[in-house]
PDB file of C-alpha atoms in Angstrom:
ATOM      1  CA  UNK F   1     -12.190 -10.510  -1.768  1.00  0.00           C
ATOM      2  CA  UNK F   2     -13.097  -6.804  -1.549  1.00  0.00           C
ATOM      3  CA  UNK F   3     -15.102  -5.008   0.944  1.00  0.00           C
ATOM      4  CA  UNK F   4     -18.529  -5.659   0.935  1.00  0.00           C
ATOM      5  CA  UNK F   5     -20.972  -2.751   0.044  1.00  0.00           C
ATOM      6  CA  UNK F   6     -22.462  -3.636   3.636  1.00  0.00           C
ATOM      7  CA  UNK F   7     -19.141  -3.543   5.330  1.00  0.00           C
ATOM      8  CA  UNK F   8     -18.135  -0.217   3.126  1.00  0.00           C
ATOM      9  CA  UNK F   9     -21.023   1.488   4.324  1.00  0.00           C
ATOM     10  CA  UNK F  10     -20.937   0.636   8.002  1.00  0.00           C
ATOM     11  CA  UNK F  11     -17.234   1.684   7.529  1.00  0.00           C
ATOM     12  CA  UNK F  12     -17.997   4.837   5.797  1.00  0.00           C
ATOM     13  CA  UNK F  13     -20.429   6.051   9.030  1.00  0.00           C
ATOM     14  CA  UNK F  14     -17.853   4.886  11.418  1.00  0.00           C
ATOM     15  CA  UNK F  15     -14.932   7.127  10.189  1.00  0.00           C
ATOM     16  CA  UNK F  16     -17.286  10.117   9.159  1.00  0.00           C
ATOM     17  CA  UNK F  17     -18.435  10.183  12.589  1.00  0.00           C
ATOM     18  CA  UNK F  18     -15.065  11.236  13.994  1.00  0.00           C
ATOM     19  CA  UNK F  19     -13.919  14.710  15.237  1.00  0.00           C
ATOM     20  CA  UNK F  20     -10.706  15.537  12.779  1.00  0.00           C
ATOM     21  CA  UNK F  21     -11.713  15.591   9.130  1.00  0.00           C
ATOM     22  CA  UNK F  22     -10.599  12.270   7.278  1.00  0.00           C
ATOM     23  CA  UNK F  23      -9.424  12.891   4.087  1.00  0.00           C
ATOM     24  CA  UNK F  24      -9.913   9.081   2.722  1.00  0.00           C
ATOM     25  CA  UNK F  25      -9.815   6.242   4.339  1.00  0.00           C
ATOM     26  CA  UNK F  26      -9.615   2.650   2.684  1.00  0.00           C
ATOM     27  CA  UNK F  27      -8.965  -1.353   3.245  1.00  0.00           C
ATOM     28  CA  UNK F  28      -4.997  -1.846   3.058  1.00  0.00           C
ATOM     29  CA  UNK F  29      -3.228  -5.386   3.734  1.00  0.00           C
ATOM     30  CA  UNK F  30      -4.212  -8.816   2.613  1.00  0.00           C
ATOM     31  CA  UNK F  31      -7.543  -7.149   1.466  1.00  0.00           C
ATOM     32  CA  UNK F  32      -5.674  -4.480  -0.799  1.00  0.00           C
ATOM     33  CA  UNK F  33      -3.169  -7.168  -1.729  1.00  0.00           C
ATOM     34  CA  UNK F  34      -5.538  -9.470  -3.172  1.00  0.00           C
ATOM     35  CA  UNK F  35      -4.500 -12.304  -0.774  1.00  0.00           C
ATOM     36  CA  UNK F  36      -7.043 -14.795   0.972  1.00  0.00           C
ATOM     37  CA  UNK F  37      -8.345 -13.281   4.062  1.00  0.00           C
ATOM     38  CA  UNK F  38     -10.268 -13.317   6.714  1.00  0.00           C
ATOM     39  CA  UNK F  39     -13.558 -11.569   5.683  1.00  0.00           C
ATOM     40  CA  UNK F  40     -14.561 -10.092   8.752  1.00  0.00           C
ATOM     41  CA  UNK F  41     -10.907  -8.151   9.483  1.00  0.00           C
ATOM     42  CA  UNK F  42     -10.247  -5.053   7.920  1.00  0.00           C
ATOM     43  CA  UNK F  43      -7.211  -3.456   8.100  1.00  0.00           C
ATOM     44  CA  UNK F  44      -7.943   0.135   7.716  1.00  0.00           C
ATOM     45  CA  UNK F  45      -5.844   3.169   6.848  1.00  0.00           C
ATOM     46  CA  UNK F  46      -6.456   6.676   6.783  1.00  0.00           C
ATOM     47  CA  UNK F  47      -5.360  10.521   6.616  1.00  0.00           C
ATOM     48  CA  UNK F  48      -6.971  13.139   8.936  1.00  0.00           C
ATOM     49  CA  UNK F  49      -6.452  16.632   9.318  1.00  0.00           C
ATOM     50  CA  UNK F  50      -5.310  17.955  12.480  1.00  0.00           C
ATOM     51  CA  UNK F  51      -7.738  21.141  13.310  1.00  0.00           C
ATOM     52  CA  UNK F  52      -5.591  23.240  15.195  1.00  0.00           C
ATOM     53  CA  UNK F  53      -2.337  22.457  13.755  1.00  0.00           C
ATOM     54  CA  UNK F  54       0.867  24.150  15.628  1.00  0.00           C
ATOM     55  CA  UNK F  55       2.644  25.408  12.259  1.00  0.00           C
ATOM     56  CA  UNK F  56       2.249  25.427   8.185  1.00  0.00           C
ATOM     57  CA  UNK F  57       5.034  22.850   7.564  1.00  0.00           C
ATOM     58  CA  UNK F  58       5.478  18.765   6.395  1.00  0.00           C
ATOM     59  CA  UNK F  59       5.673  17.562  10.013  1.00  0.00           C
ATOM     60  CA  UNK F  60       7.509  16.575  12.557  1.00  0.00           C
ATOM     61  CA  UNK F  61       5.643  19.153  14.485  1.00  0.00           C
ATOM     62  CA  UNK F  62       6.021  19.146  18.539  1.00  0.00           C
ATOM     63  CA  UNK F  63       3.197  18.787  20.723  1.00  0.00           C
ATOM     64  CA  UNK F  64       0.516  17.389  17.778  1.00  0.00           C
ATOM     65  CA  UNK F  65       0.020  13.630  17.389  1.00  0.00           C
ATOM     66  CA  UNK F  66       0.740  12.883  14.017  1.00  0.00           C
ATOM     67  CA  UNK F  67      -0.782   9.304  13.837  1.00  0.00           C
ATOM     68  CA  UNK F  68      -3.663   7.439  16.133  1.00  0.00           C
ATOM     69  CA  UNK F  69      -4.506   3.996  16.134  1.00  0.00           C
ATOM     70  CA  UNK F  70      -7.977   2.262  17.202  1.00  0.00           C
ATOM     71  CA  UNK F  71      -8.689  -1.198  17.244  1.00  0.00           C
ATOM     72  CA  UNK F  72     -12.890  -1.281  17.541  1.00  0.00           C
ATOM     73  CA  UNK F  73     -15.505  -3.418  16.102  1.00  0.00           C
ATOM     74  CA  UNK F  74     -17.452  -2.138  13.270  1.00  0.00           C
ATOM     75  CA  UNK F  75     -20.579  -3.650  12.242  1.00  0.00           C
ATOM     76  CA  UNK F  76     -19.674  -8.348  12.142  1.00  0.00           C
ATOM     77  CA  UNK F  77     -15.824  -6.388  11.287  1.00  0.00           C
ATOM     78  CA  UNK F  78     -12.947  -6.914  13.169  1.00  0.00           C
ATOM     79  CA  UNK F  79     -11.298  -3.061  12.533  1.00  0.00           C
ATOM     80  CA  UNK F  80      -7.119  -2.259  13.166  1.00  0.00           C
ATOM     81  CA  UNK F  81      -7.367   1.534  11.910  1.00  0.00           C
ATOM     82  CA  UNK F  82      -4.191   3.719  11.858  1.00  0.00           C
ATOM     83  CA  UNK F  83      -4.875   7.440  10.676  1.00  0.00           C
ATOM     84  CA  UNK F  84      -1.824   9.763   9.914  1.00  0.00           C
ATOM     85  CA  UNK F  85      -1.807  13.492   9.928  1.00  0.00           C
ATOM     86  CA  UNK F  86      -1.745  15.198   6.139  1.00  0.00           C
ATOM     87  CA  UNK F  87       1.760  17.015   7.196  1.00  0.00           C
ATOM     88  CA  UNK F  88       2.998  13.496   8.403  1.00  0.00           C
ATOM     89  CA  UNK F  89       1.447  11.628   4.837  1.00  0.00           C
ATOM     90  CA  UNK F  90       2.644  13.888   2.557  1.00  0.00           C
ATOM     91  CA  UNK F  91       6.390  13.362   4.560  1.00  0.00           C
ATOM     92  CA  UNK F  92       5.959   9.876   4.296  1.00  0.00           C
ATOM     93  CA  UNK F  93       5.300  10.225   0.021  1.00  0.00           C
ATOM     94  CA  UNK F  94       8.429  12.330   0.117  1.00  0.00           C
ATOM     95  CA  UNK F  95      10.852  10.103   1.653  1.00  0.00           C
ATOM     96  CA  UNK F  96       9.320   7.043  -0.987  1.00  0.00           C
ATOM     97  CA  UNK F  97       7.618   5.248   1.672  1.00  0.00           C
ATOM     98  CA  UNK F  98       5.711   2.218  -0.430  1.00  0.00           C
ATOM     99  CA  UNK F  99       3.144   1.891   2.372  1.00  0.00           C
ATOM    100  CA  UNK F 100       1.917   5.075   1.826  1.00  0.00           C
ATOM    101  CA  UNK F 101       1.767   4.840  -1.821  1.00  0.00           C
ATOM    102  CA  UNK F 102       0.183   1.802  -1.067  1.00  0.00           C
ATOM    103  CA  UNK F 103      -2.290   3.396   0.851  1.00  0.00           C
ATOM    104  CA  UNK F 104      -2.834   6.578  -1.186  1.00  0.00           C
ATOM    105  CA  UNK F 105      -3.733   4.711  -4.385  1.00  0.00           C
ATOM    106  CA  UNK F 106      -5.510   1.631  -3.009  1.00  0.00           C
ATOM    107  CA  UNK F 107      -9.027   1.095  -4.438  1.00  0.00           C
ATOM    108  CA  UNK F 108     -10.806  -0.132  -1.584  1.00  0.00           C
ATOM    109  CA  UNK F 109     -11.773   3.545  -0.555  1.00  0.00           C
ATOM    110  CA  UNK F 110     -14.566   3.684   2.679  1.00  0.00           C
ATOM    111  CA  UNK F 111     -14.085   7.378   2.412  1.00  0.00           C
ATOM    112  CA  UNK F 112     -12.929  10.082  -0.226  1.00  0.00           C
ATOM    113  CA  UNK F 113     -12.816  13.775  -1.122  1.00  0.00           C
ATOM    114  CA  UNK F 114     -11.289  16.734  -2.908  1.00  0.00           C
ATOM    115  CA  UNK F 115      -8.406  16.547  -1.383  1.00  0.00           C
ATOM    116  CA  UNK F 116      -7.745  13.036  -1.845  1.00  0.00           C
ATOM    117  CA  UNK F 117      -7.728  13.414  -5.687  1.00  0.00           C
ATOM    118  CA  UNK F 118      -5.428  16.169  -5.319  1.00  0.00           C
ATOM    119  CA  UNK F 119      -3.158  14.088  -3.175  1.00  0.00           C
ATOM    120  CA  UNK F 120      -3.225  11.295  -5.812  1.00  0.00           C
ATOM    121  CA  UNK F 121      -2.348  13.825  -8.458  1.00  0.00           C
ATOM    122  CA  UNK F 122       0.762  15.313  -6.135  1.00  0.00           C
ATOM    123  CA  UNK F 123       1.706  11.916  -5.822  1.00  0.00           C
ATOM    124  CA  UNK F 124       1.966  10.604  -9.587  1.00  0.00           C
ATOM    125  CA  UNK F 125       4.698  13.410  -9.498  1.00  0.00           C
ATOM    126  CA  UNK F 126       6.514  12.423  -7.073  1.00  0.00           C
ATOM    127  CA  UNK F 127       7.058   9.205  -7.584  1.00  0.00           C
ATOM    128  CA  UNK F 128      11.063   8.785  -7.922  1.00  0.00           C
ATOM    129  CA  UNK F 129      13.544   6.047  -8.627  1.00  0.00           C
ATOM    130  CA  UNK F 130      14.215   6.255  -5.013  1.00  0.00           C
ATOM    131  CA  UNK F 131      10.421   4.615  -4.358  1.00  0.00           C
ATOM    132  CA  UNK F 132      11.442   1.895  -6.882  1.00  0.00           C
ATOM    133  CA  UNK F 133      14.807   0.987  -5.246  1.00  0.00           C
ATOM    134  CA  UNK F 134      12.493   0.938  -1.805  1.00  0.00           C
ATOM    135  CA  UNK F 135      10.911  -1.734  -3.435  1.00  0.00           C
ATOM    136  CA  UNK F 136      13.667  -3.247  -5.045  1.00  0.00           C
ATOM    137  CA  UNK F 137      15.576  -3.644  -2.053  1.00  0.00           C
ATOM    138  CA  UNK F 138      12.758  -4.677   0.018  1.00  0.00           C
ATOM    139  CA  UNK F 139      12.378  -7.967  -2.174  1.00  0.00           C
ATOM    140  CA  UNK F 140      15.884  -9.033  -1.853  1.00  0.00           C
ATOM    141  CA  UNK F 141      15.705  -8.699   1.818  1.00  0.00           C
ATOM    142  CA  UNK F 142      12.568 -10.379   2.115  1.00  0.00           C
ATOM    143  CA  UNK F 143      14.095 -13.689  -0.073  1.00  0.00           C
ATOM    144  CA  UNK F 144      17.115 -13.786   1.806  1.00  0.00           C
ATOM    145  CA  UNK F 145      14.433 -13.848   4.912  1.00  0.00           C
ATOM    146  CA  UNK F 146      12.214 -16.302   2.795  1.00  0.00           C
ATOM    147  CA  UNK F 147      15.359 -18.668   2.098  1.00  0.00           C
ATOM    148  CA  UNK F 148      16.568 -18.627   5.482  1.00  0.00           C
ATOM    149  CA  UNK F 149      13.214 -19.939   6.753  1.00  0.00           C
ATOM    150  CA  UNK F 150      13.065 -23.542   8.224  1.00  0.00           C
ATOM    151  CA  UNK F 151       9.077 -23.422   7.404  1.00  0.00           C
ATOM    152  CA  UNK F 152       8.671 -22.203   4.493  1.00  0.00           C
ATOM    153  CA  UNK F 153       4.428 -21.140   3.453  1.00  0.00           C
ATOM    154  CA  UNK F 154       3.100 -20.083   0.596  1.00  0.00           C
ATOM    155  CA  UNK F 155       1.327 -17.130   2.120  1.00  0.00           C
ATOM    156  CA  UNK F 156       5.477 -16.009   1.807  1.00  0.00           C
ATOM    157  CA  UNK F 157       5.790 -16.535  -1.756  1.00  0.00           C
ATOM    158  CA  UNK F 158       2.314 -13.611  -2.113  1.00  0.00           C
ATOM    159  CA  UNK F 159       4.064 -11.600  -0.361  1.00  0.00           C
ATOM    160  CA  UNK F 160       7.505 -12.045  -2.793  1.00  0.00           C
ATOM    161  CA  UNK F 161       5.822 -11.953  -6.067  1.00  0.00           C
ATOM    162  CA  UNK F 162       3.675  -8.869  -4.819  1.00  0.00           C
ATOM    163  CA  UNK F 163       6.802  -6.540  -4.192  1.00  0.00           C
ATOM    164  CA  UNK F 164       8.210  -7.682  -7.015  1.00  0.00           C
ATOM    165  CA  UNK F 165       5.593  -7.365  -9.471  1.00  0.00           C
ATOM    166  CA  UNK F 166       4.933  -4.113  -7.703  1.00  0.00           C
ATOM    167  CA  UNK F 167       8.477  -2.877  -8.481  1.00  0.00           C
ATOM    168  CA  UNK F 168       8.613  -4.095 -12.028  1.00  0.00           C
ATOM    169  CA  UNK F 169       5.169  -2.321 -12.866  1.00  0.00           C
ATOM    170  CA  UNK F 170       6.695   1.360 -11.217  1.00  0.00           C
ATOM    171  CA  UNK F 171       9.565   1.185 -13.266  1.00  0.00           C
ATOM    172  CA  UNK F 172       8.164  -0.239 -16.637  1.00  0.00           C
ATOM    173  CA  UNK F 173       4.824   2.015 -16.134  1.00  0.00           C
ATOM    174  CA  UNK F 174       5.803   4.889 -13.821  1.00  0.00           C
ATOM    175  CA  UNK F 175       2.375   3.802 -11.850  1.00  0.00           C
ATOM    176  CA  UNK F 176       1.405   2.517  -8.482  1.00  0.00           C
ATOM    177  CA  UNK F 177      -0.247  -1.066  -8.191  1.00  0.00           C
ATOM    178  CA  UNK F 178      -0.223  -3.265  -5.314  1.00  0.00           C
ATOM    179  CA  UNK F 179      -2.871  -5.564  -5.880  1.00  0.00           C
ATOM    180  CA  UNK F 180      -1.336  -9.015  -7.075  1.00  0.00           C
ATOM    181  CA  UNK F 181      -3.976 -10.487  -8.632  1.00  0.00           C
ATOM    182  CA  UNK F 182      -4.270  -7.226 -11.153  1.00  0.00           C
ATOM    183  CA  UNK F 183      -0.042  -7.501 -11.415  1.00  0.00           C
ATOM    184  CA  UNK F 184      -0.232 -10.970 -12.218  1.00  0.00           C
ATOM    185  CA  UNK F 185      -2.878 -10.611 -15.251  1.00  0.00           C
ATOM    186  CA  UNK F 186      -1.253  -7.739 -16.712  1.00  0.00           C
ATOM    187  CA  UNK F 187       2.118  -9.497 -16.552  1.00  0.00           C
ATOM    188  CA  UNK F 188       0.782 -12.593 -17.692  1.00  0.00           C
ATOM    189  CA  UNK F 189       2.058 -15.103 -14.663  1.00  0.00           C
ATOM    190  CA  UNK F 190      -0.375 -17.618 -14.475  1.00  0.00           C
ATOM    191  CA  UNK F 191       1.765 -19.443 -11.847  1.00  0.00           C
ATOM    192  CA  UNK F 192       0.874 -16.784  -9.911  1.00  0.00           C
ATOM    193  CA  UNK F 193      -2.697 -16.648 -10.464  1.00  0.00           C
ATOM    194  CA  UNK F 194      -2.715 -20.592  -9.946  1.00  0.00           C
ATOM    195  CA  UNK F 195      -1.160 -20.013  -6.574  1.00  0.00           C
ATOM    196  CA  UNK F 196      -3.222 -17.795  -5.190  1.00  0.00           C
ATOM    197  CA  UNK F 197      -6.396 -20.406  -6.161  1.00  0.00           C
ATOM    198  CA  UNK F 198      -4.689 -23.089  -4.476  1.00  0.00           C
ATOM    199  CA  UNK F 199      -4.003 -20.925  -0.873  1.00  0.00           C
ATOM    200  CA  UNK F 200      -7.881 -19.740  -1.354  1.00  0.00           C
ATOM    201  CA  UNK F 201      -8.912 -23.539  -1.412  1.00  0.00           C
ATOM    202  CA  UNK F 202      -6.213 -23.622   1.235  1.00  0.00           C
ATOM    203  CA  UNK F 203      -4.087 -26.019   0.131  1.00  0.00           C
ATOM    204  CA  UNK F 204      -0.373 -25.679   0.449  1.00  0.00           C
ATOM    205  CA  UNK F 205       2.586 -25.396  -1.671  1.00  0.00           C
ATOM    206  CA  UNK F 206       4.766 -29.002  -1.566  1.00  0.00           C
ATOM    207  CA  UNK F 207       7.403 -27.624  -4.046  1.00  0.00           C
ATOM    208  CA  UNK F 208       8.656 -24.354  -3.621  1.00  0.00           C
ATOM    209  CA  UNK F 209      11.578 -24.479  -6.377  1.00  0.00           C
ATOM    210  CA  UNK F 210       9.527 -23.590  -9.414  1.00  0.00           C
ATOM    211  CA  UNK F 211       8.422 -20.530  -7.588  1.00  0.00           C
ATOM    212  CA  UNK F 212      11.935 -19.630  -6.770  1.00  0.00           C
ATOM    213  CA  UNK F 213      13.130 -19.883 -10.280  1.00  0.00           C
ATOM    214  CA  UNK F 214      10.756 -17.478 -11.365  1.00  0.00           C
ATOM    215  CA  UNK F 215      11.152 -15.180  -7.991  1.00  0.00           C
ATOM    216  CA  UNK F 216      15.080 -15.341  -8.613  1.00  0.00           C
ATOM    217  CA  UNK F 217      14.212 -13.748 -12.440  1.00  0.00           C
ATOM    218  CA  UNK F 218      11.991 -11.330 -11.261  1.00  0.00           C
ATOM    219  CA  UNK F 219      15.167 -10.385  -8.831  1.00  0.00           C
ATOM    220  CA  UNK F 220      17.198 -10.213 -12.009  1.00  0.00           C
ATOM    221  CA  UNK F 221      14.707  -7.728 -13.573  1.00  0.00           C
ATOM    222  CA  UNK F 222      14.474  -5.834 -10.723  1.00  0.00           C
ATOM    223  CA  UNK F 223      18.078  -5.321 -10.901  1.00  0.00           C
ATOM    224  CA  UNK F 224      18.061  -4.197 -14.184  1.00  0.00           C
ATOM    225  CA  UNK F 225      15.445  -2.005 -14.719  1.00  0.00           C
ATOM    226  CA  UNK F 226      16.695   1.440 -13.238  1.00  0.00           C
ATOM    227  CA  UNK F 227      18.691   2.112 -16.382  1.00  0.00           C
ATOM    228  CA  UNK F 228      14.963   2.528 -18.467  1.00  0.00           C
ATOM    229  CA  UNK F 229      14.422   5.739 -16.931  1.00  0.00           C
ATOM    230  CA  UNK F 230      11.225   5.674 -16.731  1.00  0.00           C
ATOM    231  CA  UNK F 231      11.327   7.641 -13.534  1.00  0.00           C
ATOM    232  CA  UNK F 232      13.136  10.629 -12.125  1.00  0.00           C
ATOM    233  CA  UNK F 233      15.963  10.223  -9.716  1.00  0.00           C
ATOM    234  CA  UNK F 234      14.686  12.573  -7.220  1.00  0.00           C
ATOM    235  CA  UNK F 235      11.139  13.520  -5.919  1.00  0.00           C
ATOM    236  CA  UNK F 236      10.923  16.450  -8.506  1.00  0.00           C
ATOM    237  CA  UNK F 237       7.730  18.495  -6.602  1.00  0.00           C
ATOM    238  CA  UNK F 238       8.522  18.804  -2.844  1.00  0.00           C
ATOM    239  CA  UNK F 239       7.761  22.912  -3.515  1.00  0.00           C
ATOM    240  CA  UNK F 240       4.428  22.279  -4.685  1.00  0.00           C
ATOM    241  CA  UNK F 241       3.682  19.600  -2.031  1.00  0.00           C
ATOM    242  CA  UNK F 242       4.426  22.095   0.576  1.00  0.00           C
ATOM    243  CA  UNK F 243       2.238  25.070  -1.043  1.00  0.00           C
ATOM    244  CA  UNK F 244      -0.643  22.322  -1.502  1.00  0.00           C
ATOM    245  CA  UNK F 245      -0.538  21.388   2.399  1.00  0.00           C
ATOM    246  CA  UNK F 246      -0.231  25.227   3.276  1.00  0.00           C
ATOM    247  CA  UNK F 247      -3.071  26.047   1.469  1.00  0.00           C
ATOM    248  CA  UNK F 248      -5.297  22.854   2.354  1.00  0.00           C
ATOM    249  CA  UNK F 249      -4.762  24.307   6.157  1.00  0.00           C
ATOM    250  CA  UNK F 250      -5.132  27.426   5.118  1.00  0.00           C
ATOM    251  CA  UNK F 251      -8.928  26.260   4.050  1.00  0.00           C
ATOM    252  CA  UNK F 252      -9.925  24.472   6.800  1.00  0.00           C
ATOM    253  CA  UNK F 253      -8.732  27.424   9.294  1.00  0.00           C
ATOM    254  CA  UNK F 254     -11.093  29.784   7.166  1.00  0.00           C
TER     255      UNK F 254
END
């Protein structure tokens, strides 16, 4: 379930309201994910831009507080909201941090501008193998967690197929999608889709070995798919990430 155009709007007021410019701001987690949720929580991420910033450069800047966290109800919602600075973001992008690619290309936006499409455009470049092997090695990790579980849920089998099927699409497509639903249409697993009806009615999974069967060949295509090169092996456009923060700051000081 997405936002609401209720909750979107009470959102929108909320985060326009506050003293740093927000570049976007949108609903992350279960909510981006396309997993069953509780309607009235919103988990809510965001980039701001500090307005008397301490240097030009990508972060790590002493004395400026690079990311802020509220937890505050909105409207009948239940908000956890964690902003990060633009010089911290764009750090984040360069050092293939899925969250923030996550993040950057969800479509539950509460808030948008100019700069966000720029970002998103930055960000289609500089998507590396390196972000695919983050999520590559994520899923193994998160199986071996899975399988060493004495209660096992399927709520844990979402989360599996989603970094999977979110690591298959980068490499096969070179593009961004975290929402499972969407992955599971467009790569035609109906187990999937079937799942996720069943933990909406909230019913629960009695036999988790057909899932695993398909999770462990999704492994085995994750394995094998950096040899398509569909992706460079390095972020190619740090230079022009830097001169695009340098002269968004530049802006805002003038």
């Amino acid at each position: 379930m997405a936002l609401t155009e209720i909750q979107r709007d009470e959102l929108r007021i909320h985060v326009a309201g506050k003293p740093d410019r927000v570049l976007f701001a949108t609903a992350c987690g279960p909510m981006l994910y396309g997993f069953p949720h509780h309607e009235r929580y919103v988990d809510l991420r965001s980039v701001h831009l500090d307005p008397q910033p301490t240097g030009l450069d990508l972060g790590g800047r002493t004395g400026r507080q690079d990311s802020r966290e509220w937890r505050e109800q909105i409207g009948a919602c239940q908000v956890e909201w964690i902003s990060h600075e633009v010089g911290k973001f764009v750090r984040l992008l360069q050092l293939n941090n899925g969250s923030a690619y996550e993040q950057l290309f969800s479509p539950n936006l509460v808030l948008e501008s100019e700069a966000l499409h720029e970002l998103r455009e930055l960000a289609r470049r500089m998507m590396s193998l390196q972000l695919f092997l983050h999520y590559r090695s994520f899923f193994h990790s998160q199986l071996k967690c899975f399988l060493g579980q004495r209660e096992k849920h399927g709520r844990h089998l979402l989360y599996l197929y989603r970094v999977a099927l979110t690591g298959v699409h980068l490499a096969e497509h070179g593009q961004l999608c975290a929402e499972l639903p969407a992955l599971a249409r467009f790569h035609e697993r109906v187990t999937v889709l079937q799942l996720l009806r069943e933990l909406e009615g909230h019913q629960e999974v009695r036999d988790f070995r057909p899932f695993l069967r398909e999770l462990d060949v999704l492994g085995d295509r994750l394995d094998a798919e950096p040899g398509r090169g569909k992706l460079p092996d390095q972020v190619p456009n740090r230079a022009e990430a830097e001169a695009w923060l340098m002269r968004l700051r530049a802006a805002s000081a003038g």
